[in-house]
JSON list of C-alpha atoms in Angstrom, two decimals:
[
{"chain": "W", "resi": 1, "resn": "MET", "atom": "CA", "xyz": [-0.01, -0.06, -0.07]},
{"chain": "W", "resi": 2, "resn": "LYS", "atom": "CA", "xyz": [1.44, 3.40, -0.97]},
{"chain": "W", "resi": 3, "resn": "ASN", "atom": "CA", "xyz": [1.64, 5.94, 2.04]},
{"chain": "W", "resi": 4, "resn": "GLU", "atom": "CA", "xyz": [-0.24, 9.26, 1.26]},
{"chain": "W", "resi": 5, "resn": "THR", "atom": "CA", "xyz": [1.36, 12.48, 2.28]},
{"chain": "W", "resi": 6, "resn": "PHE", "atom": "CA", "xyz": [-0.29, 15.77, 2.95]},
{"chain": "W", "resi": 7, "resn": "ASP", "atom": "CA", "xyz": [0.83, 19.44, 2.75]},
{"chain": "W", "resi": 8, "resn": "ALA", "atom": "CA", "xyz": [2.16, 21.10, 5.82]},
{"chain": "W", "resi": 9, "resn": "SER", "atom": "CA", "xyz": [-0.48, 23.23, 7.65]},
{"chain": "W", "resi": 10, "resn": "PRO", "atom": "CA", "xyz": [-1.19, 25.01, 10.80]},
{"chain": "W", "resi": 11, "resn": "THR", "atom": "CA", "xyz": [-1.84, 22.61, 13.43]},
{"chain": "W", "resi": 12, "resn": "LEU", "atom": "CA", "xyz": [-2.62, 22.70, 17.30]},
{"chain": "W", "resi": 13, "resn": "LEU", "atom": "CA", "xyz": [-1.09, 19.84, 19.08]},
{"chain": "W", "resi": 14, "resn": "CYS", "atom": "CA", "xyz": [-2.15, 18.56, 22.55]},
{"chain": "W", "resi": 15, "resn": "ILE", "atom": "CA", "xyz": [-0.39, 15.88, 24.66]},
{"chain": "W", "resi": 16, "resn": "PRO", "atom": "CA", "xyz": [-1.96, 14.66, 27.92]},
{"chain": "W", "resi": 17, "resn": "ASP", "atom": "CA", "xyz": [0.71, 12.58, 29.44]},
{"chain": "W", "resi": 18, "resn": "ILE", "atom": "CA", "xyz": [0.37, 10.27, 32.50]},
{"chain": "W", "resi": 19, "resn": "SER", "atom": "CA", "xyz": [3.04, 11.03, 35.05]},
{"chain": "W", "resi": 20, "resn": "GLY", "atom": "CA", "xyz": [4.27, 8.30, 37.29]},
{"chain": "W", "resi": 21, "resn": "PHE", "atom": "CA", "xyz": [3.80, 5.62, 34.55]},
{"chain": "W", "resi": 22, "resn": "THR", "atom": "CA", "xyz": [6.96, 3.83, 34.94]},
{"chain": "W", "resi": 23, "resn": "LYS", "atom": "CA", "xyz": [6.90, 3.34, 38.68]},
{"chain": "W", "resi": 24, "resn": "PHE", "atom": "CA", "xyz": [3.19, 2.32, 38.44]},
{"chain": "W", "resi": 25, "resn": "MET", "atom": "CA", "xyz": [3.99, -0.38, 35.88]},
{"chain": "W", "resi": 26, "resn": "THR", "atom": "CA", "xyz": [6.71, -1.94, 37.97]},
{"chain": "W", "resi": 27, "resn": "GLU", "atom": "CA", "xyz": [4.92, -1.72, 41.40]},
{"chain": "W", "resi": 28, "resn": "VAL", "atom": "CA", "xyz": [1.40, -2.78, 40.43]},
{"chain": "W", "resi": 29, "resn": "ASP", "atom": "CA", "xyz": [0.70, -6.38, 39.07]},
{"chain": "W", "resi": 30, "resn": "PHE", "atom": "CA", "xyz": [0.80, -6.37, 35.33]},
{"chain": "W", "resi": 31, "resn": "LYS", "atom": "CA", "xyz": [-2.57, -7.97, 34.93]},
{"chain": "W", "resi": 32, "resn": "VAL", "atom": "CA", "xyz": [-4.05, -5.18, 36.74]},
{"chain": "W", "resi": 33, "resn": "SER", "atom": "CA", "xyz": [-1.98, -2.28, 35.21]},
{"chain": "W", "resi": 34, "resn": "SER", "atom": "CA", "xyz": [-2.67, -3.47, 31.80]},
{"chain": "W", "resi": 35, "resn": "GLN", "atom": "CA", "xyz": [-6.40, -2.78, 32.47]},
{"chain": "W", "resi": 36, "resn": "ILE", "atom": "CA", "xyz": [-5.94, 0.42, 34.23]},
{"chain": "W", "resi": 37, "resn": "ILE", "atom": "CA", "xyz": [-3.87, 2.42, 31.84]},
{"chain": "W", "resi": 38, "resn": "PRO", "atom": "CA", "xyz": [-5.74, 1.65, 28.74]},
{"chain": "W", "resi": 39, "resn": "SER", "atom": "CA", "xyz": [-8.99, 2.52, 30.75]},
{"chain": "W", "resi": 40, "resn": "LEU", "atom": "CA", "xyz": [-7.49, 5.92, 31.70]},
{"chain": "W", "resi": 41, "resn": "LEU", "atom": "CA", "xyz": [-6.13, 6.56, 28.24]},
{"chain": "W", "resi": 42, "resn": "ASN", "atom": "CA", "xyz": [-9.83, 5.84, 26.62]},
{"chain": "W", "resi": 43, "resn": "ASN", "atom": "CA", "xyz": [-11.30, 8.07, 29.45]},
{"chain": "W", "resi": 44, "resn": "ILE", "atom": "CA", "xyz": [-9.10, 11.03, 28.02]},
{"chain": "W", "resi": 45, "resn": "ILE", "atom": "CA", "xyz": [-10.10, 10.29, 24.43]},
{"chain": "W", "resi": 46, "resn": "TYR", "atom": "CA", "xyz": [-13.79, 10.13, 25.22]},
{"chain": "W", "resi": 47, "resn": "THR", "atom": "CA", "xyz": [-13.55, 13.44, 27.13]},
{"chain": "W", "resi": 48, "resn": "ASN", "atom": "CA", "xyz": [-12.33, 15.12, 23.99]},
{"chain": "W", "resi": 49, "resn": "SER", "atom": "CA", "xyz": [-15.08, 17.83, 23.23]},
{"chain": "W", "resi": 50, "resn": "LEU", "atom": "CA", "xyz": [-13.10, 20.24, 20.86]},
{"chain": "W", "resi": 51, "resn": "GLY", "atom": "CA", "xyz": [-12.80, 17.77, 17.95]},
{"chain": "W", "resi": 52, "resn": "PHE", "atom": "CA", "xyz": [-9.09, 16.81, 18.36]},
{"chain": "W", "resi": 53, "resn": "LYS", "atom": "CA", "xyz": [-8.23, 13.91, 16.38]},
{"chain": "W", "resi": 54, "resn": "VAL", "atom": "CA", "xyz": [-5.74, 11.19, 17.76]},
{"chain": "W", "resi": 55, "resn": "SER", "atom": "CA", "xyz": [-2.58, 10.83, 15.89]},
{"chain": "W", "resi": 56, "resn": "GLU", "atom": "CA", "xyz": [-0.83, 8.21, 18.13]},
{"chain": "W", "resi": 57, "resn": "ILE", "atom": "CA", "xyz": [-1.21, 6.54, 21.57]},
{"chain": "W", "resi": 58, "resn": "GLU", "atom": "CA", "xyz": [2.14, 6.42, 22.93]},
{"chain": "W", "resi": 59, "resn": "GLY", "atom": "CA", "xyz": [2.23, 4.17, 26.09]},
{"chain": "W", "resi": 60, "resn": "ASP", "atom": "CA", "xyz": [1.38, 6.74, 28.58]},
{"chain": "W", "resi": 61, "resn": "ALA", "atom": "CA", "xyz": [0.42, 9.77, 26.31]},
{"chain": "W", "resi": 62, "resn": "ILE", "atom": "CA", "xyz": [-2.11, 10.56, 23.55]},
{"chain": "W", "resi": 63, "resn": "LEU", "atom": "CA", "xyz": [-0.97, 12.71, 20.65]},
{"chain": "W", "resi": 64, "resn": "PHE", "atom": "CA", "xyz": [-4.01, 14.87, 19.61]},
{"chain": "W", "resi": 65, "resn": "TYR", "atom": "CA", "xyz": [-4.11, 17.26, 16.87]},
{"chain": "W", "resi": 66, "resn": "LYS", "atom": "CA", "xyz": [-6.44, 19.84, 15.38]},
{"chain": "W", "resi": 67, "resn": "GLN", "atom": "CA", "xyz": [-6.16, 21.74, 12.16]},
{"chain": "W", "resi": 68, "resn": "GLY", "atom": "CA", "xyz": [-8.26, 24.60, 10.98]},
{"chain": "W", "resi": 69, "resn": "LEU", "atom": "CA", "xyz": [-9.69, 27.44, 13.16]},
{"chain": "W", "resi": 70, "resn": "LEU", "atom": "CA", "xyz": [-8.20, 27.55, 16.64]},
{"chain": "W", "resi": 71, "resn": "PRO", "atom": "CA", "xyz": [-10.66, 27.03, 19.48]},
{"chain": "W", "resi": 72, "resn": "GLU", "atom": "CA", "xyz": [-11.44, 30.17, 21.82]},
{"chain": "W", "resi": 73, "resn": "PHE", "atom": "CA", "xyz": [-8.73, 30.16, 24.44]},
{"chain": "W", "resi": 74, "resn": "ASP", "atom": "CA", "xyz": [-11.25, 29.61, 27.28]},
{"chain": "W", "resi": 75, "resn": "ASP", "atom": "CA", "xyz": [-12.66, 26.76, 25.50]},
{"chain": "W", "resi": 76, "resn": "LEU", "atom": "CA", "xyz": [-9.07, 25.26, 25.04]},
{"chain": "W", "resi": 77, "resn": "VAL", "atom": "CA", "xyz": [-8.26, 25.79, 28.79]},
{"chain": "W", "resi": 78, "resn": "ASP", "atom": "CA", "xyz": [-11.66, 24.27, 29.76]},
{"chain": "W", "resi": 79, "resn": "GLN", "atom": "CA", "xyz": [-10.91, 21.27, 27.66]},
{"chain": "W", "resi": 80, "resn": "CYS", "atom": "CA", "xyz": [-7.68, 20.73, 29.36]},
{"chain": "W", "resi": 81, "resn": "LYS", "atom": "CA", "xyz": [-9.27, 21.12, 32.82]},
{"chain": "W", "resi": 82, "resn": "LEU", "atom": "CA", "xyz": [-11.87, 18.57, 31.90]},
{"chain": "W", "resi": 83, "resn": "PHE", "atom": "CA", "xyz": [-9.28, 16.11, 30.95]},
{"chain": "W", "resi": 84, "resn": "TYR", "atom": "CA", "xyz": [-7.71, 16.55, 34.13]},
{"chain": "W", "resi": 85, "resn": "LYS", "atom": "CA", "xyz": [-10.63, 16.38, 36.36]},
{"chain": "W", "resi": 86, "resn": "GLU", "atom": "CA", "xyz": [-12.21, 13.42, 34.48]},
{"chain": "W", "resi": 87, "resn": "PHE", "atom": "CA", "xyz": [-8.94, 11.76, 34.60]},
{"chain": "W", "resi": 88, "resn": "TYR", "atom": "CA", "xyz": [-8.90, 11.89, 38.48]},
{"chain": "W", "resi": 89, "resn": "GLU", "atom": "CA", "xyz": [-12.62, 10.77, 38.46]},
{"chain": "W", "resi": 90, "resn": "ALA", "atom": "CA", "xyz": [-11.65, 7.68, 36.52]},
{"chain": "W", "resi": 91, "resn": "MET", "atom": "CA", "xyz": [-8.72, 7.05, 38.90]},
{"chain": "W", "resi": 92, "resn": "PHE", "atom": "CA", "xyz": [-10.93, 7.12, 41.98]},
{"chain": "W", "resi": 93, "resn": "ALA", "atom": "CA", "xyz": [-13.54, 4.83, 40.36]},
{"chain": "W", "resi": 94, "resn": "ILE", "atom": "CA", "xyz": [-10.59, 2.40, 39.46]},
{"chain": "W", "resi": 95, "resn": "ALA", "atom": "CA", "xyz": [-9.12, 2.57, 42.83]},
{"chain": "W", "resi": 96, "resn": "SER", "atom": "CA", "xyz": [-12.57, 1.42, 44.19]},
{"chain": "W", "resi": 97, "resn": "ASP", "atom": "CA", "xyz": [-12.90, -1.19, 41.67]},
{"chain": "W", "resi": 98, "resn": "PHE", "atom": "CA", "xyz": [-9.44, -2.81, 42.20]},
{"chain": "W", "resi": 99, "resn": "SER", "atom": "CA", "xyz": [-9.46, -2.01, 45.92]},
{"chain": "W", "resi": 100, "resn": "LYS", "atom": "CA", "xyz": [-8.25, -5.63, 46.88]},
{"chain": "W", "resi": 101, "resn": "GLU", "atom": "CA", "xyz": [-5.38, -5.61, 44.35]},
{"chain": "W", "resi": 102, "resn": "ARG", "atom": "CA", "xyz": [-1.79, -4.99, 45.54]},
{"chain": "W", "resi": 103, "resn": "LYS", "atom": "CA", "xyz": [-1.25, -1.22, 45.46]},
{"chain": "W", "resi": 104, "resn": "ALA", "atom": "CA", "xyz": [-3.84, -0.54, 42.75]},
{"chain": "W", "resi": 105, "resn": "HIS", "atom": "CA", "xyz": [-6.02, 1.05, 45.21]},
{"chain": "W", "resi": 106, "resn": "LYS", "atom": "CA", "xyz": [-3.25, 3.83, 45.48]},
{"chain": "W", "resi": 107, "resn": "THR", "atom": "CA", "xyz": [-3.64, 4.52, 41.84]},
{"chain": "W", "resi": 108, "resn": "PRO", "atom": "CA", "xyz": [-4.72, 8.27, 42.35]},
{"chain": "W", "resi": 109, "resn": "ASP", "atom": "CA", "xyz": [-1.57, 8.72, 44.54]},
{"chain": "W", "resi": 110, "resn": "MET", "atom": "CA", "xyz": [0.77, 6.96, 42.06]},
{"chain": "W", "resi": 111, "resn": "LEU", "atom": "CA", "xyz": [-0.32, 8.68, 38.80]},
{"chain": "W", "resi": 112, "resn": "GLY", "atom": "CA", "xyz": [-0.98, 12.20, 37.64]},
{"chain": "W", "resi": 113, "resn": "LEU", "atom": "CA", "xyz": [-1.48, 14.02, 34.49]},
{"chain": "W", "resi": 114, "resn": "LYS", "atom": "CA", "xyz": [0.39, 16.85, 32.67]},
{"chain": "W", "resi": 115, "resn": "ILE", "atom": "CA", "xyz": [-0.84, 18.38, 29.36]},
{"chain": "W", "resi": 116, "resn": "ILE", "atom": "CA", "xyz": [1.25, 20.07, 26.74]},
{"chain": "W", "resi": 117, "resn": "VAL", "atom": "CA", "xyz": [-0.40, 22.53, 24.21]},
{"chain": "W", "resi": 118, "resn": "HIS", "atom": "CA", "xyz": [1.80, 23.60, 21.22]},
{"chain": "W", "resi": 119, "resn": "TYR", "atom": "CA", "xyz": [0.93, 25.44, 17.98]},
{"chain": "W", "resi": 120, "resn": "SER", "atom": "CA", "xyz": [2.84, 25.21, 14.80]},
{"chain": "W", "resi": 121, "resn": "GLU", "atom": "CA", "xyz": [2.28, 26.82, 11.29]},
{"chain": "W", "resi": 122, "resn": "GLN", "atom": "CA", "xyz": [3.94, 23.83, 9.76]},
{"chain": "W", "resi": 123, "resn": "ILE", "atom": "CA", "xyz": [2.91, 20.25, 10.66]},
{"chain": "W", "resi": 124, "resn": "GLY", "atom": "CA", "xyz": [3.29, 17.70, 7.86]},
{"chain": "W", "resi": 125, "resn": "MET", "atom": "CA", "xyz": [1.22, 14.52, 7.76]},
{"chain": "W", "resi": 126, "resn": "ALA", "atom": "CA", "xyz": [1.64, 11.29, 6.25]},
{"chain": "W", "resi": 127, "resn": "GLN", "atom": "CA", "xyz": [-0.91, 8.41, 6.19]},
{"chain": "W", "resi": 128, "resn": "VAL", "atom": "CA", "xyz": [0.65, 5.14, 7.35]},
{"chain": "W", "resi": 129, "resn": "GLY", "atom": "CA", "xyz": [-1.88, 2.36, 7.12]},
{"chain": "W", "resi": 130, "resn": "THR", "atom": "CA", "xyz": [-4.93, 3.72, 8.77]},
{"chain": "W", "resi": 131, "resn": "HIS", "atom": "CA", "xyz": [-3.02, 6.13, 10.93]},
{"chain": "W", "resi": 132, "resn": "ILE", "atom": "CA", "xyz": [-1.93, 9.74, 10.44]},
{"chain": "W", "resi": 133, "resn": "LYS", "atom": "CA", "xyz": [1.64, 10.28, 11.28]},
{"chain": "W", "resi": 134, "resn": "LEU", "atom": "CA", "xyz": [2.46, 13.93, 12.35]},
{"chain": "W", "resi": 135, "resn": "MET", "atom": "CA", "xyz": [5.78, 15.21, 11.02]},
{"chain": "W", "resi": 136, "resn": "GLY", "atom": "CA", "xyz": [7.96, 18.20, 11.43]},
{"chain": "W", "resi": 137, "resn": "GLU", "atom": "CA", "xyz": [10.29, 20.02, 13.87]},
{"chain": "W", "resi": 138, "resn": "ASP", "atom": "CA", "xyz": [7.36, 21.21, 16.13]},
{"chain": "W", "resi": 139, "resn": "VAL", "atom": "CA", "xyz": [6.31, 17.63, 16.72]},
{"chain": "W", "resi": 140, "resn": "ILE", "atom": "CA", "xyz": [9.73, 17.02, 18.38]},
{"chain": "W", "resi": 141, "resn": "VAL", "atom": "CA", "xyz": [9.43, 20.31, 20.18]},
{"chain": "W", "resi": 142, "resn": "ALA", "atom": "CA", "xyz": [6.09, 19.42, 21.69]},
{"chain": "W", "resi": 143, "resn": "HIS", "atom": "CA", "xyz": [7.38, 16.09, 23.08]},
{"chain": "W", "resi": 144, "resn": "ARG", "atom": "CA", "xyz": [10.49, 17.85, 24.17]},
{"chain": "W", "resi": 145, "resn": "PHE", "atom": "CA", "xyz": [8.21, 20.09, 26.38]},
{"chain": "W", "resi": 146, "resn": "LEU", "atom": "CA", "xyz": [7.69, 16.92, 28.49]},
{"chain": "W", "resi": 147, "resn": "LYS", "atom": "CA", "xyz": [11.38, 16.76, 29.39]},
{"chain": "W", "resi": 148, "resn": "ASN", "atom": "CA", "xyz": [11.44, 19.90, 31.27]},
{"chain": "W", "resi": 149, "resn": "SER", "atom": "CA", "xyz": [12.97, 20.59, 34.57]},
{"chain": "W", "resi": 150, "resn": "LEU", "atom": "CA", "xyz": [9.76, 21.66, 36.36]},
{"chain": "W", "resi": 151, "resn": "LYS", "atom": "CA", "xyz": [9.38, 20.44, 40.00]},
{"chain": "W", "resi": 152, "resn": "GLU", "atom": "CA", "xyz": [5.63, 20.18, 39.61]},
{"chain": "W", "resi": 153, "resn": "ASN", "atom": "CA", "xyz": [4.42, 16.60, 38.41]},
{"chain": "W", "resi": 154, "resn": "GLU", "atom": "CA", "xyz": [1.02, 17.81, 37.27]},
{"chain": "W", "resi": 155, "resn": "TYR", "atom": "CA", "xyz": [0.64, 20.93, 35.01]},
{"chain": "W", "resi": 156, "resn": "LEU", "atom": "CA", "xyz": [-0.93, 22.42, 31.99]},
{"chain": "W", "resi": 157, "resn": "LEU", "atom": "CA", "xyz": [1.81, 23.95, 29.70]},
{"chain": "W", "resi": 158, "resn": "PHE", "atom": "CA", "xyz": [1.34, 26.36, 26.76]},
{"chain": "W", "resi": 159, "resn": "SER", "atom": "CA", "xyz": [4.20, 27.10, 24.43]},
{"chain": "W", "resi": 160, "resn": "ASP", "atom": "CA", "xyz": [4.76, 30.76, 23.62]},
{"chain": "W", "resi": 161, "resn": "ALA", "atom": "CA", "xyz": [3.98, 29.70, 20.09]},
{"chain": "W", "resi": 162, "resn": "THR", "atom": "CA", "xyz": [0.30, 28.96, 21.29]},
{"chain": "W", "resi": 163, "resn": "MET", "atom": "CA", "xyz": [0.07, 31.90, 23.55]},
{"chain": "W", "resi": 164, "resn": "ASN", "atom": "CA", "xyz": [0.97, 34.17, 20.59]},
{"chain": "W", "resi": 165, "resn": "GLN", "atom": "CA", "xyz": [-2.15, 33.11, 18.95]},
{"chain": "W", "resi": 166, "resn": "TYR", "atom": "CA", "xyz": [-4.35, 34.77, 21.37]},
{"chain": "W", "resi": 167, "resn": "SER", "atom": "CA", "xyz": [-4.99, 38.20, 22.94]},
{"chain": "W", "resi": 168, "resn": "GLU", "atom": "CA", "xyz": [-3.75, 39.28, 26.48]},
{"chain": "W", "resi": 169, "resn": "LYS", "atom": "CA", "xyz": [-7.42, 39.79, 27.45]},
{"chain": "W", "resi": 170, "resn": "GLU", "atom": "CA", "xyz": [-8.40, 36.27, 26.33]},
{"chain": "W", "resi": 171, "resn": "MET", "atom": "CA", "xyz": [-5.46, 34.76, 28.26]},
{"chain": "W", "resi": 172, "resn": "SER", "atom": "CA", "xyz": [-6.01, 36.75, 31.40]},
{"chain": "W", "resi": 173, "resn": "SER", "atom": "CA", "xyz": [-9.67, 35.76, 31.57]},
{"chain": "W", "resi": 174, "resn": "ALA", "atom": "CA", "xyz": [-9.18, 32.09, 30.99]},
{"chain": "W", "resi": 175, "resn": "LEU", "atom": "CA", "xyz": [-6.27, 31.76, 33.27]},
{"chain": "W", "resi": 176, "resn": "ASN", "atom": "CA", "xyz": [-7.50, 33.78, 36.17]},
{"chain": "W", "resi": 177, "resn": "TRP", "atom": "CA", "xyz": [-8.06, 30.59, 38.38]},
{"chain": "W", "resi": 178, "resn": "HIS", "atom": "CA", "xyz": [-4.44, 30.15, 39.40]},
{"chain": "W", "resi": 179, "resn": "VAL", "atom": "CA", "xyz": [-1.01, 31.59, 39.21]},
{"chain": "W", "resi": 180, "resn": "VAL", "atom": "CA", "xyz": [0.61, 31.43, 35.63]},
{"chain": "W", "resi": 181, "resn": "LYS", "atom": "CA", "xyz": [4.43, 30.90, 35.63]},
{"chain": "W", "resi": 182, "resn": "GLN", "atom": "CA", "xyz": [6.94, 31.13, 33.05]},
{"chain": "W", "resi": 183, "resn": "SER", "atom": "CA", "xyz": [9.91, 28.76, 32.26]},
{"chain": "W", "resi": 184, "resn": "SER", "atom": "CA", "xyz": [11.78, 27.35, 29.16]},
{"chain": "W", "resi": 185, "resn": "ILE", "atom": "CA", "xyz": [13.68, 24.44, 27.85]},
{"chain": "W", "resi": 186, "resn": "ILE", "atom": "CA", "xyz": [16.91, 24.43, 25.88]},
{"chain": "W", "resi": 187, "resn": "GLU", "atom": "CA", "xyz": [16.87, 22.38, 22.72]},
{"chain": "W", "resi": 188, "resn": "LYS", "atom": "CA", "xyz": [20.26, 21.69, 21.02]},
{"chain": "W", "resi": 189, "resn": "ASP", "atom": "CA", "xyz": [19.46, 22.92, 17.59]},
{"chain": "W", "resi": 190, "resn": "LEU", "atom": "CA", "xyz": [16.78, 25.54, 18.45]},
{"chain": "W", "resi": 191, "resn": "GLY", "atom": "CA", "xyz": [18.08, 27.17, 21.54]},
{"chain": "W", "resi": 192, "resn": "GLU", "atom": "CA", "xyz": [15.89, 28.35, 24.38]},
{"chain": "W", "resi": 193, "resn": "ILE", "atom": "CA", "xyz": [12.14, 27.74, 23.95]},
{"chain": "W", "resi": 194, "resn": "PRO", "atom": "CA", "xyz": [9.83, 29.55, 26.50]},
{"chain": "W", "resi": 195, "resn": "PHE", "atom": "CA", "xyz": [6.57, 28.36, 27.79]},
{"chain": "W", "resi": 196, "resn": "SER", "atom": "CA", "xyz": [3.89, 29.27, 30.40]},
{"chain": "W", "resi": 197, "resn": "TYR", "atom": "CA", "xyz": [2.45, 26.80, 32.83]},
{"chain": "W", "resi": 198, "resn": "ILE", "atom": "CA", "xyz": [-0.04, 26.33, 35.53]},
{"chain": "W", "resi": 199, "resn": "ASP", "atom": "CA", "xyz": [0.12, 23.72, 38.47]},
{"chain": "W", "resi": 200, "resn": "LEU", "atom": "CA", "xyz": [-3.08, 21.56, 38.07]},
{"chain": "W", "resi": 201, "resn": "THR", "atom": "CA", "xyz": [-3.17, 19.91, 41.51]},
{"chain": "W", "resi": 202, "resn": "PRO", "atom": "CA", "xyz": [-5.68, 22.41, 43.04]},
{"chain": "W", "resi": 203, "resn": "LEU", "atom": "CA", "xyz": [-8.25, 20.94, 40.53]},
{"chain": "W", "resi": 204, "resn": "VAL", "atom": "CA", "xyz": [-7.98, 17.35, 41.91]},
{"chain": "W", "resi": 205, "resn": "PRO", "atom": "CA", "xyz": [-11.68, 16.47, 42.77]},
{"chain": "W", "resi": 206, "resn": "THR", "atom": "CA", "xyz": [-12.49, 16.33, 46.48]},
{"chain": "W", "resi": 207, "resn": "GLY", "atom": "CA", "xyz": [-14.91, 14.49, 48.31]},
{"chain": "W", "resi": 208, "resn": "ASN", "atom": "CA", "xyz": [-13.77, 10.85, 47.32]}
]
């Protein structure tokens, strides 16, 4: 089968990534963890209300993408908050379902979620089998944001390339629920790449 390629186009990337994945997989019985992780990833996919498409599921992360008009910034933030809240609701339910399994009941204490949002003017695509493979420098950059030096384990991270697509008024209104901090990563061939981020832990559902 011949692979089909598409012209590069502006694309919004979103990567929800499960933190604590490696430790969880080594400490919880595989028979149990192999049910829990797919369940959590499915929950994230089904919570997608902005029309993101799935490019890849990468073990502990989902690479979403969206072409065309960007969503309103408050809608984008609300989507990410929803990913996070529903992720925890699912973990609380799982902890109850697997309460008798070794350490599985501690799932909400062992796992977390970080979310990367990055915008690019040039993302290429190639169809490989039934999947769309995203290609380009900014796909690498989006994944590189996951390898930052932040002390927080759970956060919502927006690249400056994303923030530059919105007005200050839009951003200040949508991000008024917590402190926005700035940091950056250093990429060998690209230099310093700045980003903004918010600690997500205050959003953990209570009363469970």
